[in-house]
Short mmCIF file of C-alpha atoms in Angstrom, two decimals:
data_model
loop_
_atom_site.label_atom_id
_atom_site.label_comp_id
_atom_site.label_asym_id
_atom_site.label_seq_id
_atom_site.Cartn_x
_atom_site.Cartn_y
_atom_site.Cartn_z
CA MET Z 1 77.49 125.83 129.33
CA SER Z 2 75.47 126.40 126.22
CA ASP Z 3 76.37 129.58 124.25
CA ALA Z 4 74.27 129.32 121.51
CA GLU Z 5 70.84 130.53 120.96
CA GLN Z 6 68.98 127.86 118.79
CA PRO Z 7 66.76 129.23 116.26
CA ALA Z 8 62.96 128.96 116.25
CA GLU Z 9 61.35 126.61 114.11
CA SER Z 10 59.95 129.43 112.01
CA GLU Z 11 63.27 131.46 111.68
CA THR Z 12 64.79 128.48 109.74
CA HIS Z 13 66.08 129.98 105.97
CA ASP Z 14 67.45 128.78 102.62
CA HIS Z 15 71.17 128.10 103.43
CA HIS Z 16 71.95 128.95 100.15
CA ASP Z 17 71.30 132.69 100.43
CA HIS Z 18 71.75 132.99 104.26
CA ASP Z 19 73.53 135.96 106.53
CA HIS Z 20 76.50 135.32 108.44
CA GLU Z 21 75.54 135.33 112.25
CA GLY Z 22 77.71 132.58 113.80
CA PRO Z 23 81.17 131.06 114.30
CA GLY Z 24 83.43 130.76 111.28
CA TYR Z 25 83.22 132.69 108.04
CA ALA Z 26 80.15 132.97 105.41
CA THR Z 27 82.05 131.25 102.38
CA PRO Z 28 85.46 129.30 102.03
CA GLN Z 29 86.55 132.63 100.14
CA ALA Z 30 85.74 134.82 102.99
CA ALA Z 31 87.96 132.53 104.93
CA ILE Z 32 90.95 133.28 102.91
CA GLU Z 33 90.45 136.59 102.94
CA GLU Z 34 89.58 137.63 106.36
CA ALA Z 35 91.30 135.32 108.52
CA GLU Z 36 94.57 136.80 110.29
CA PRO Z 37 97.70 134.76 109.96
CA GLU Z 38 98.04 131.71 112.25
CA GLN Z 39 99.71 132.65 115.83
CA THR Z 40 98.72 129.92 117.58
CA ALA Z 41 98.29 126.10 117.23
CA TYR Z 42 96.51 123.30 119.36
CA VAL Z 43 98.72 120.07 118.92
CA MET Z 44 97.84 116.47 120.76
CA GLY Z 45 100.60 115.80 122.49
CA LEU Z 46 100.86 112.18 124.30
CA HIS Z 47 102.85 109.72 126.17
CA VAL Z 48 101.27 106.54 125.30
CA GLY Z 49 103.55 103.59 124.71
CA GLN Z 50 106.28 105.28 126.11
CA ASP Z 51 108.38 104.86 129.54
CA VAL Z 52 107.06 107.92 130.82
CA ASP Z 53 104.56 108.09 133.36
CA ALA Z 54 102.62 111.25 132.71
CA PRO Z 55 99.22 111.71 131.36
CA ASP Z 56 98.70 113.29 127.64
CA PHE Z 57 98.28 116.64 127.13
CA LEU Z 58 97.03 119.60 124.76
CA ALA Z 59 99.96 121.76 123.75
CA VAL Z 60 99.88 125.27 122.89
CA VAL Z 61 102.40 126.21 120.03
CA ASP Z 62 103.75 129.59 119.20
CA VAL Z 63 103.59 130.09 115.36
CA ASP Z 64 103.49 133.68 115.33
CA PRO Z 65 107.40 134.45 113.88
CA ASP Z 66 107.29 138.11 115.35
CA SER Z 67 107.16 136.62 118.63
CA ASP Z 68 110.08 135.62 120.86
CA THR Z 69 108.86 132.13 121.75
CA TYR Z 70 108.48 131.19 118.25
CA SER Z 71 108.39 127.61 117.55
CA GLU Z 72 108.21 126.60 121.40
CA ILE Z 73 105.48 124.99 123.37
CA VAL Z 74 104.39 127.74 125.54
CA ASN Z 75 101.68 125.94 127.40
CA ARG Z 76 100.43 122.56 127.70
CA VAL Z 77 97.11 121.29 129.47
CA GLN Z 78 97.37 117.99 131.13
CA MET Z 79 94.56 115.58 130.95
CA PRO Z 80 93.42 114.20 134.11
CA ASN Z 81 94.28 110.26 133.35
CA LYS Z 82 97.18 108.73 131.89
CA GLY Z 83 96.77 106.30 128.94
CA ASP Z 84 94.13 108.24 127.13
CA GLU Z 85 95.97 108.15 123.77
CA LEU Z 86 94.91 111.56 122.14
CA HIS Z 87 94.71 111.41 118.91
CA HIS Z 88 91.77 113.27 116.32
CA PHE Z 89 90.26 116.52 118.12
CA GLY Z 90 87.60 119.24 116.98
CA TRP Z 91 85.44 122.11 117.51
CA ASN Z 92 82.20 122.55 119.23
CA ALA Z 93 81.33 124.75 116.32
CA CYS Z 94 82.54 125.79 112.73
CA SER Z 95 81.46 127.67 109.71
CA SER Z 96 78.94 125.06 109.30
CA SER Z 97 77.18 127.00 112.08
CA CYS Z 98 77.14 130.14 110.67
CA HIS Z 99 73.83 130.82 111.33
CA MET Z 100 73.51 130.16 114.81
CA GLU Z 101 73.78 133.69 116.38
CA GLY Z 102 75.35 133.61 119.80
CA LEU Z 103 77.62 130.03 118.93
CA GLU Z 104 81.35 130.53 119.57
CA ARG Z 105 83.91 128.42 118.30
CA ARG Z 106 85.75 128.43 121.33
CA HIS Z 107 85.49 124.61 123.13
CA LEU Z 108 87.80 121.47 121.81
CA VAL Z 109 86.29 118.14 122.00
CA ILE Z 110 89.16 115.98 122.59
CA PRO Z 111 88.54 112.05 123.00
CA GLY Z 112 90.88 109.37 124.37
CA GLN Z 113 91.33 106.84 121.24
CA ARG Z 114 92.16 104.13 124.08
CA SER Z 115 90.51 105.58 126.92
CA SER Z 116 87.05 106.37 125.45
CA ARG Z 117 87.33 109.34 127.70
CA ILE Z 118 86.17 112.67 126.36
CA HIS Z 119 87.84 115.87 127.61
CA ILE Z 120 86.35 119.55 127.04
CA VAL Z 121 88.83 122.42 126.83
CA ASP Z 122 87.73 126.02 127.02
CA THR Z 123 89.85 128.46 124.98
CA LYS Z 124 88.59 131.47 125.55
CA GLU Z 125 92.16 132.43 126.90
CA ARG Z 126 93.77 131.20 123.47
CA ARG Z 127 97.21 130.40 125.13
CA ASP Z 128 95.93 129.61 128.51
CA PRO Z 129 93.32 126.67 127.78
CA GLU Z 130 91.48 125.26 130.58
CA LEU Z 131 89.82 121.73 131.05
CA THR Z 132 86.30 122.46 132.04
CA LYS Z 133 84.56 118.79 131.65
CA VAL Z 134 85.28 115.14 131.27
CA ILE Z 135 82.84 112.65 129.69
CA GLU Z 136 84.04 109.46 131.39
CA PRO Z 137 84.25 106.07 129.61
CA GLU Z 138 81.32 104.65 131.30
CA GLU Z 139 78.84 107.03 129.31
CA VAL Z 140 80.00 106.02 125.86
CA TYR Z 141 80.19 102.34 126.95
CA ASP Z 142 76.31 102.94 127.56
CA HIS Z 143 75.77 103.11 124.22
CA ASP Z 144 77.63 100.13 122.91
CA LEU Z 145 80.48 102.39 121.37
CA SER Z 146 84.06 102.90 122.05
CA ALA Z 147 87.51 103.99 120.58
CA PRO Z 148 86.26 108.00 119.50
CA HIS Z 149 88.10 109.05 116.37
CA THR Z 150 86.96 112.21 114.34
CA VAL Z 151 85.30 115.22 116.05
CA HIS Z 152 83.02 117.35 113.36
CA CYS Z 153 80.53 120.21 115.05
CA ILE Z 154 77.18 119.56 113.38
CA PRO Z 155 74.99 122.66 112.04
CA ASP Z 156 72.80 123.16 115.29
CA GLY Z 157 75.48 123.45 117.17
CA GLU Z 158 75.47 119.78 118.11
CA ILE Z 159 78.74 117.56 118.00
CA LEU Z 160 79.18 114.17 116.44
CA ILE Z 161 81.97 111.67 117.04
CA SER Z 162 82.83 108.82 115.01
CA MET Z 163 83.53 105.52 117.25
CA LEU Z 164 85.36 102.70 116.17
CA GLY Z 165 84.43 99.98 118.43
CA ASP Z 166 81.28 98.71 120.40
CA ALA Z 167 81.75 98.61 124.07
CA ASP Z 168 84.12 95.63 124.01
CA GLY Z 169 86.44 97.02 121.26
CA ASP Z 170 84.87 94.46 118.95
CA LEU Z 171 83.00 95.81 115.73
CA PRO Z 172 80.41 97.51 114.69
CA GLY Z 173 81.14 100.95 115.49
CA GLY Z 174 78.81 103.88 115.07
CA PHE Z 175 78.44 107.94 115.99
CA LEU Z 176 78.15 109.19 119.05
CA GLU Z 177 76.05 112.55 119.36
CA LEU Z 178 76.74 114.92 122.14
CA ASN Z 179 74.53 118.45 122.56
CA ASP Z 180 75.80 122.02 122.85
CA ASP Z 181 76.06 121.21 126.50
CA PHE Z 182 78.49 118.71 126.07
CA GLU Z 183 76.18 115.68 127.43
CA VAL Z 184 75.90 112.44 125.86
CA GLN Z 185 72.84 112.69 123.78
CA GLY Z 186 73.02 108.95 122.48
CA ARG Z 187 73.73 107.01 119.00
CA TRP Z 188 73.35 109.32 116.21
CA ASP Z 189 73.01 106.05 113.90
CA PRO Z 190 70.50 103.13 113.87
CA PRO Z 191 72.89 100.60 115.09
CA GLY Z 192 74.16 98.26 112.49
CA GLU Z 193 74.30 100.51 109.62
CA ILE Z 194 77.90 100.05 109.13
CA GLU Z 195 80.69 97.74 110.40
CA MET Z 196 83.64 99.31 110.50
CA ASN Z 197 84.11 103.13 111.09
CA TYR Z 198 86.99 105.61 111.15
CA ASP Z 199 86.53 109.21 109.66
CA TYR Z 200 83.95 111.28 108.27
CA TRP Z 201 82.98 114.63 106.53
CA TYR Z 202 79.59 115.86 105.77
CA GLN Z 203 78.49 118.28 102.70
CA PRO Z 204 75.04 119.56 103.81
CA ARG Z 205 73.98 121.21 101.10
CA GLN Z 206 74.19 117.98 99.19
CA ASN Z 207 72.63 115.73 102.07
CA VAL Z 208 75.24 113.52 102.04
CA MET Z 209 78.13 112.17 104.59
CA LEU Z 210 80.56 110.07 103.97
CA SER Z 211 82.36 107.94 106.49
CA THR Z 212 85.38 105.50 106.08
CA GLU Z 213 86.82 102.39 107.59
CA TRP Z 214 90.06 101.33 109.72
CA ALA Z 215 89.05 98.02 111.74
CA ALA Z 216 88.11 97.36 114.85
CA PRO Z 217 90.12 98.69 118.07
CA LYS Z 218 91.09 95.12 119.10
CA THR Z 219 92.74 94.75 115.65
CA TYR Z 220 94.93 98.00 115.46
CA TYR Z 221 95.39 98.73 119.20
CA PRO Z 222 98.42 96.07 119.47
CA GLY Z 223 99.97 97.01 116.07
CA PHE Z 224 100.01 96.36 112.72
CA ASP Z 225 99.69 92.70 111.52
CA LEU Z 226 99.83 92.05 107.43
CA ASP Z 227 97.72 88.58 108.63
CA ASP Z 228 95.06 91.01 109.72
CA VAL Z 229 94.78 92.26 106.02
CA GLU Z 230 94.72 88.78 104.61
CA ASP Z 231 91.84 87.77 106.83
CA GLY Z 232 89.59 90.77 105.98
CA LYS Z 233 90.00 92.70 109.43
CA TYR Z 234 90.48 95.52 107.85
CA GLY Z 235 88.51 98.16 105.64
CA GLN Z 236 88.36 98.71 102.26
CA ARG Z 237 84.81 100.73 101.95
CA LEU Z 238 83.24 103.87 101.35
CA ASN Z 239 79.99 104.36 103.01
CA PHE Z 240 77.47 107.26 101.77
CA TRP Z 241 75.06 108.43 104.27
CA ASP Z 242 72.01 110.18 103.83
CA TRP Z 243 72.77 113.17 105.98
CA GLU Z 244 69.55 114.09 107.50
CA ALA Z 245 68.37 110.57 107.77
CA GLY Z 246 71.20 109.21 109.37
CA THR Z 247 70.98 106.00 106.92
CA VAL Z 248 73.68 104.63 104.99
CA GLU Z 249 72.23 104.72 100.99
CA GLN Z 250 75.17 103.56 98.63
CA THR Z 251 78.61 101.49 99.80
CA ILE Z 252 81.49 101.26 97.38
CA ASP Z 253 84.02 98.33 97.81
CA LEU Z 254 87.35 99.39 96.78
CA GLY Z 255 88.93 96.27 97.09
CA GLU Z 256 92.56 95.98 96.71
CA ASP Z 257 92.71 99.61 95.36
CA GLY Z 258 91.22 100.71 98.60
CA LEU Z 259 92.58 98.99 101.78
CA ILE Z 260 92.26 100.76 105.02
CA PRO Z 261 90.83 103.66 103.46
CA LEU Z 262 91.11 106.58 106.21
CA GLU Z 263 90.93 110.68 105.87
CA ALA Z 264 87.71 111.98 104.17
CA ARG Z 265 87.79 115.35 102.84
CA PHE Z 266 85.07 116.94 100.28
CA LEU Z 267 85.97 119.97 98.34
CA HIS Z 268 85.06 123.10 100.80
CA THR Z 269 82.72 124.91 98.03
CA PRO Z 270 79.27 123.38 99.84
CA GLU Z 271 77.82 123.00 96.15
CA SER Z 272 80.52 120.12 95.05
CA THR Z 273 80.01 116.40 95.40
CA HIS Z 274 83.83 115.63 94.71
CA GLY Z 275 86.52 115.00 96.78
CA TYR Z 276 89.02 112.53 97.90
CA VAL Z 277 90.13 109.38 100.17
CA GLY Z 278 93.57 108.39 101.27
CA ALA Z 279 93.69 104.72 101.24
CA ALA Z 280 96.72 103.93 103.72
CA LEU Z 281 97.74 100.51 102.71
CA SER Z 282 97.22 100.38 98.52
CA SER Z 283 98.89 103.91 98.59
CA ASN Z 284 96.37 105.08 96.72
CA ILE Z 285 94.42 108.74 96.40
CA ILE Z 286 90.83 107.84 95.69
CA HIS Z 287 88.55 110.33 93.79
CA PHE Z 288 85.31 110.41 94.47
CA HIS Z 289 82.21 112.43 93.24
CA GLU Z 290 78.33 112.10 92.19
CA SER Z 291 76.95 111.71 88.84
CA ASP Z 292 73.31 110.29 87.67
CA GLY Z 293 72.18 109.96 91.18
CA LYS Z 294 75.03 107.86 92.42
CA TYR Z 295 78.41 108.27 93.82
CA HIS Z 296 81.66 106.70 91.82
CA ALA Z 297 85.08 106.54 93.07
CA GLU Z 298 88.36 105.64 91.57
CA PRO Z 299 92.17 105.92 92.15
CA VAL Z 300 93.83 108.90 90.58
CA ILE Z 301 96.95 109.11 92.46
CA GLU Z 302 98.99 106.16 92.99
CA PHE Z 303 102.38 105.69 94.76
CA ASP Z 304 104.87 102.85 94.08
CA ASP Z 305 105.96 100.40 96.90
CA ARG Z 306 110.00 100.79 97.20
CA GLU Z 307 112.38 98.20 98.29
CA HIS Z 308 114.32 98.40 101.42
CA GLU Z 309 117.20 96.28 102.71
CA GLY Z 310 115.52 96.29 106.01
CA TRP Z 311 112.52 94.79 104.87
CA ASP Z 312 111.48 91.57 103.12
CA MET Z 313 108.88 93.18 101.48
CA PRO Z 314 108.37 96.40 99.24
CA VAL Z 315 107.75 99.26 101.70
CA PRO Z 316 104.29 100.47 100.76
CA ALA Z 317 104.14 104.52 100.96
CA LEU Z 318 101.18 104.37 103.32
CA VAL Z 319 99.26 107.39 103.12
CA THR Z 320 97.96 108.51 106.47
CA ASP Z 321 96.83 112.06 105.91
CA ILE Z 322 95.49 114.25 103.18
CA LEU Z 323 93.80 117.91 103.04
CA ILE Z 324 92.54 119.97 100.91
CA SER Z 325 93.18 123.79 100.22
CA MET Z 326 90.57 126.41 101.41
CA ASP Z 327 90.55 127.49 97.76
CA ASP Z 328 89.64 123.66 96.46
CA ARG Z 329 93.13 124.21 93.94
CA TYR Z 330 95.62 122.10 96.05
CA LEU Z 331 95.58 118.41 97.63
CA PHE Z 332 98.41 117.79 100.11
CA GLY Z 333 99.01 114.55 101.79
CA SER Z 334 101.80 112.71 103.74
CA ASN Z 335 103.69 109.27 103.07
CA TRP Z 336 104.42 108.51 106.21
CA LEU Z 337 106.68 105.28 105.63
CA HIS Z 338 108.55 106.60 102.84
CA GLY Z 339 109.09 110.23 104.31
CA GLU Z 340 107.37 112.77 101.80
CA VAL Z 341 104.86 115.33 101.93
CA TRP Z 342 103.37 116.51 98.80
CA MET Z 343 100.88 118.51 96.92
CA TYR Z 344 98.60 117.84 93.71
CA ASP Z 345 96.77 120.59 91.64
CA ILE Z 346 93.18 119.58 91.67
CA SER Z 347 92.14 122.55 89.64
CA ASP Z 348 90.39 119.32 87.23
CA PRO Z 349 89.21 117.08 90.17
CA SER Z 350 89.28 113.95 88.12
CA ASN Z 351 93.09 114.15 87.10
CA PRO Z 352 95.05 115.45 89.69
CA ARG Z 353 98.88 116.89 88.33
CA LYS Z 354 101.55 116.79 90.77
CA ALA Z 355 102.89 120.01 91.47
CA ASP Z 356 105.88 119.39 94.36
CA SER Z 357 106.92 117.57 97.03
CA ILE Z 358 109.36 117.01 100.19
CA SER Z 359 111.55 114.26 100.59
CA ILE Z 360 111.97 114.19 104.43
CA GLY Z 361 112.29 111.56 107.12
CA GLY Z 362 110.73 107.75 107.33
CA TYR Z 363 112.65 105.06 105.31
CA PHE Z 364 113.19 107.47 102.26
CA GLY Z 365 113.75 111.00 103.01
CA ASP Z 366 116.53 112.75 101.36
CA ILE Z 367 116.29 115.56 104.67
CA GLU Z 368 117.53 113.60 107.56
CA GLN Z 369 118.01 116.30 110.20
CA VAL Z 370 116.40 120.00 110.67
CA GLN Z 371 117.93 122.27 113.46
CA GLY Z 372 120.53 119.27 114.30
CA ARG Z 373 117.26 117.40 115.21
CA ASP Z 374 116.76 114.03 113.37
CA THR Z 375 113.89 113.83 111.43
CA VAL Z 376 112.71 109.94 112.06
CA ALA Z 377 109.22 109.16 111.43
CA GLY Z 378 108.16 110.66 107.92
CA PRO Z 379 105.27 113.53 107.68
CA GLN Z 380 101.89 112.31 109.42
CA MET Z 381 99.39 114.78 110.21
CA LEU Z 382 99.04 117.99 108.24
CA GLN Z 383 97.67 121.25 108.89
CA LEU Z 384 97.57 124.09 106.33
CA SER Z 385 97.19 127.78 106.69
CA LEU Z 386 93.91 129.26 105.71
CA ASP Z 387 95.48 131.50 103.02
CA GLY Z 388 97.09 128.04 101.83
CA GLU Z 389 100.86 129.70 102.50
CA ARG Z 390 102.00 127.39 105.45
CA LEU Z 391 102.22 123.80 105.31
CA TYR Z 392 102.76 122.17 108.98
CA TRP Z 393 103.00 118.35 110.10
CA THR Z 394 103.94 116.08 112.88
CA THR Z 395 105.66 112.97 112.79
CA SER Z 396 103.59 110.28 114.69
CA LEU Z 397 100.72 108.04 113.88
CA PHE Z 398 99.65 105.59 116.65
CA SER Z 399 101.58 104.76 119.43
CA SER Z 400 101.75 100.72 118.76
CA TRP Z 401 102.43 101.40 115.06
CA ASP Z 402 104.98 103.89 115.51
CA ASN Z 403 106.73 101.67 118.11
CA GLN Z 404 106.77 98.99 115.32
CA PHE Z 405 107.91 100.96 112.66
CA PHE Z 406 109.76 104.23 113.90
CA PRO Z 407 111.04 103.06 117.75
CA GLU Z 408 112.81 106.19 118.10
CA GLU Z 409 109.47 108.30 118.03
CA ALA Z 410 109.01 106.90 121.61
CA GLU Z 411 112.49 107.47 122.42
CA ASN Z 412 113.03 110.83 121.31
CA GLY Z 413 109.37 111.91 120.45
CA SER Z 414 108.05 113.74 117.64
CA VAL Z 415 108.92 117.23 115.87
CA MET Z 416 106.47 119.37 113.84
CA LEU Z 417 108.17 120.99 110.89
CA LYS Z 418 106.82 123.74 108.49
CA ALA Z 419 106.84 123.91 104.57
CA ASP Z 420 106.32 127.74 103.14
CA VAL Z 421 104.05 127.56 100.09
CA ASP Z 422 103.64 129.32 97.13
CA PRO Z 423 99.92 128.87 95.72
CA ARG Z 424 100.76 130.69 92.30
CA THR Z 425 103.65 128.96 91.53
CA GLY Z 426 102.43 125.25 92.76
CA THR Z 427 105.74 124.68 95.26
CA MET Z 428 107.02 124.06 98.70
CA SER Z 429 110.39 124.90 100.43
CA LEU Z 430 110.97 123.53 103.69
CA ASP Z 431 111.53 126.09 106.32
CA ARG Z 432 114.80 124.99 107.95
CA ASP Z 433 114.29 127.40 110.83
CA PHE Z 434 111.24 126.07 112.13
CA LEU Z 435 111.07 122.90 114.49
CA VAL Z 436 108.79 122.16 117.32
CA ASP Z 437 110.91 119.38 119.62
CA PHE Z 438 108.41 117.57 121.70
CA GLY Z 439 111.32 115.42 122.60
CA ASP Z 440 112.00 118.22 124.96
CA LEU Z 441 109.75 117.98 127.91
CA PRO Z 442 109.62 118.30 131.48
CA GLU Z 443 108.02 114.77 131.82
CA GLY Z 444 109.85 113.21 128.74
CA PRO Z 445 109.50 113.07 124.91
CA ALA Z 446 106.18 112.87 123.87
CA ARG Z 447 104.46 112.02 120.43
CA ALA Z 448 102.98 114.98 118.49
CA HIS Z 449 99.69 114.35 116.29
CA GLU Z 450 96.62 116.49 115.17
CA ILE Z 451 96.87 120.23 114.80
CA ARG Z 452 94.11 122.81 114.94
CA TRP Z 453 94.08 126.68 114.65
CA PRO Z 454 91.38 128.78 116.63
CA ASP Z 455 90.17 130.42 113.90
CA GLY Z 456 89.45 127.28 112.06
CA ASP Z 457 91.24 125.29 109.40
CA CYS Z 458 91.14 123.63 106.26
CA THR Z 459 90.45 119.91 108.36
CA SER Z 460 87.91 120.96 110.13
CA ASP Z 461 85.49 123.65 108.68
CA VAL Z 462 82.28 122.56 106.45
CA TRP Z 463 79.84 124.99 104.85
CA GLN Z 464 76.34 124.97 104.64
#
């Protein structure tokens, strides 16, 4: 199954000045200039936590405005088992492997968050992808890991997956490594380096990786409980790793400013040490950067809690996803509970400036319907076109959390929406003609989660 030719040791070269031979793009600017507008989106679809007797699936969504099936689900790849809770997924290769001649960005690696089952889907036929391999949970448990989350390819064609729990769903988590034939190689990290885990991003030219923290699977699987926060069962630390050694070099405890730090994004330029983390429960955006040989982190964007008559406490914004435009100019994010998608100008990374926002869905969104369809939950998982002109989002967070805060998401299904972005003026406008309805499927309504493009995107491509 391997489609890579491994370079000989003597052929290794200076990544600062190498020829582009493999998948992806030579630079972030090349991605902006060379990529065609997206025509197909891959979207996680799931039935976990619903009264629907069907397995989760990979949805193929038509996003070509010239197509007769624009904004429709045109195909689905159903998984062989029920109850996986498909969540985040990634490619077997991205721009970080651009020196690997013969390697293709072709296979999607799709973990089940609850099942710990890992699926491999071949997308050679972009609108007719095919499930080609399943790694069963027992192969994962053998390495005392469970609950797979973030999938990144690593430069030599292998794949690294953050794992949030041990084989019993308790702490600590760690990282699982697959080879380019999608065989489990074992743990990437020495056991015990971290306690909690969630998202991660690496910046190989700086020899650094950052990992964030959610909680033990047994804590977040049943739903959110404020007592668990008070008992210290949710994370608040950033872990900076030596990328080559696979060991933690520095840990920053964010305290109450950084409760539940989720998505981690470095700037795309490989020389940069700047980046951001969204602290969901603190409703903050944390800016981090390296100086004097150490990383520093501080909140640079803060969203205020809001009063709601149905709550006996102020409602936090709950920042659940962030992404950085390919030109490193804008930071986008979602406030799931408040119902807001926003963009900030980060030309000065330490001093973000609000550019625009759309208030839609959630508990406070101004826009309540699109195409006659109710927008219940707020914006959640985001994806931006490579040219930075189209922002898409879905509305499901996690099945048990959906059922707790927006039970209509299970009854009616999610939606996928889009905003047109003008990077020149720093503005967004909702495309009221675009709506993908995950509530209208043969087996019943489904939840929609993460989005990926066949030609790479702002949340999976890394450069050496």
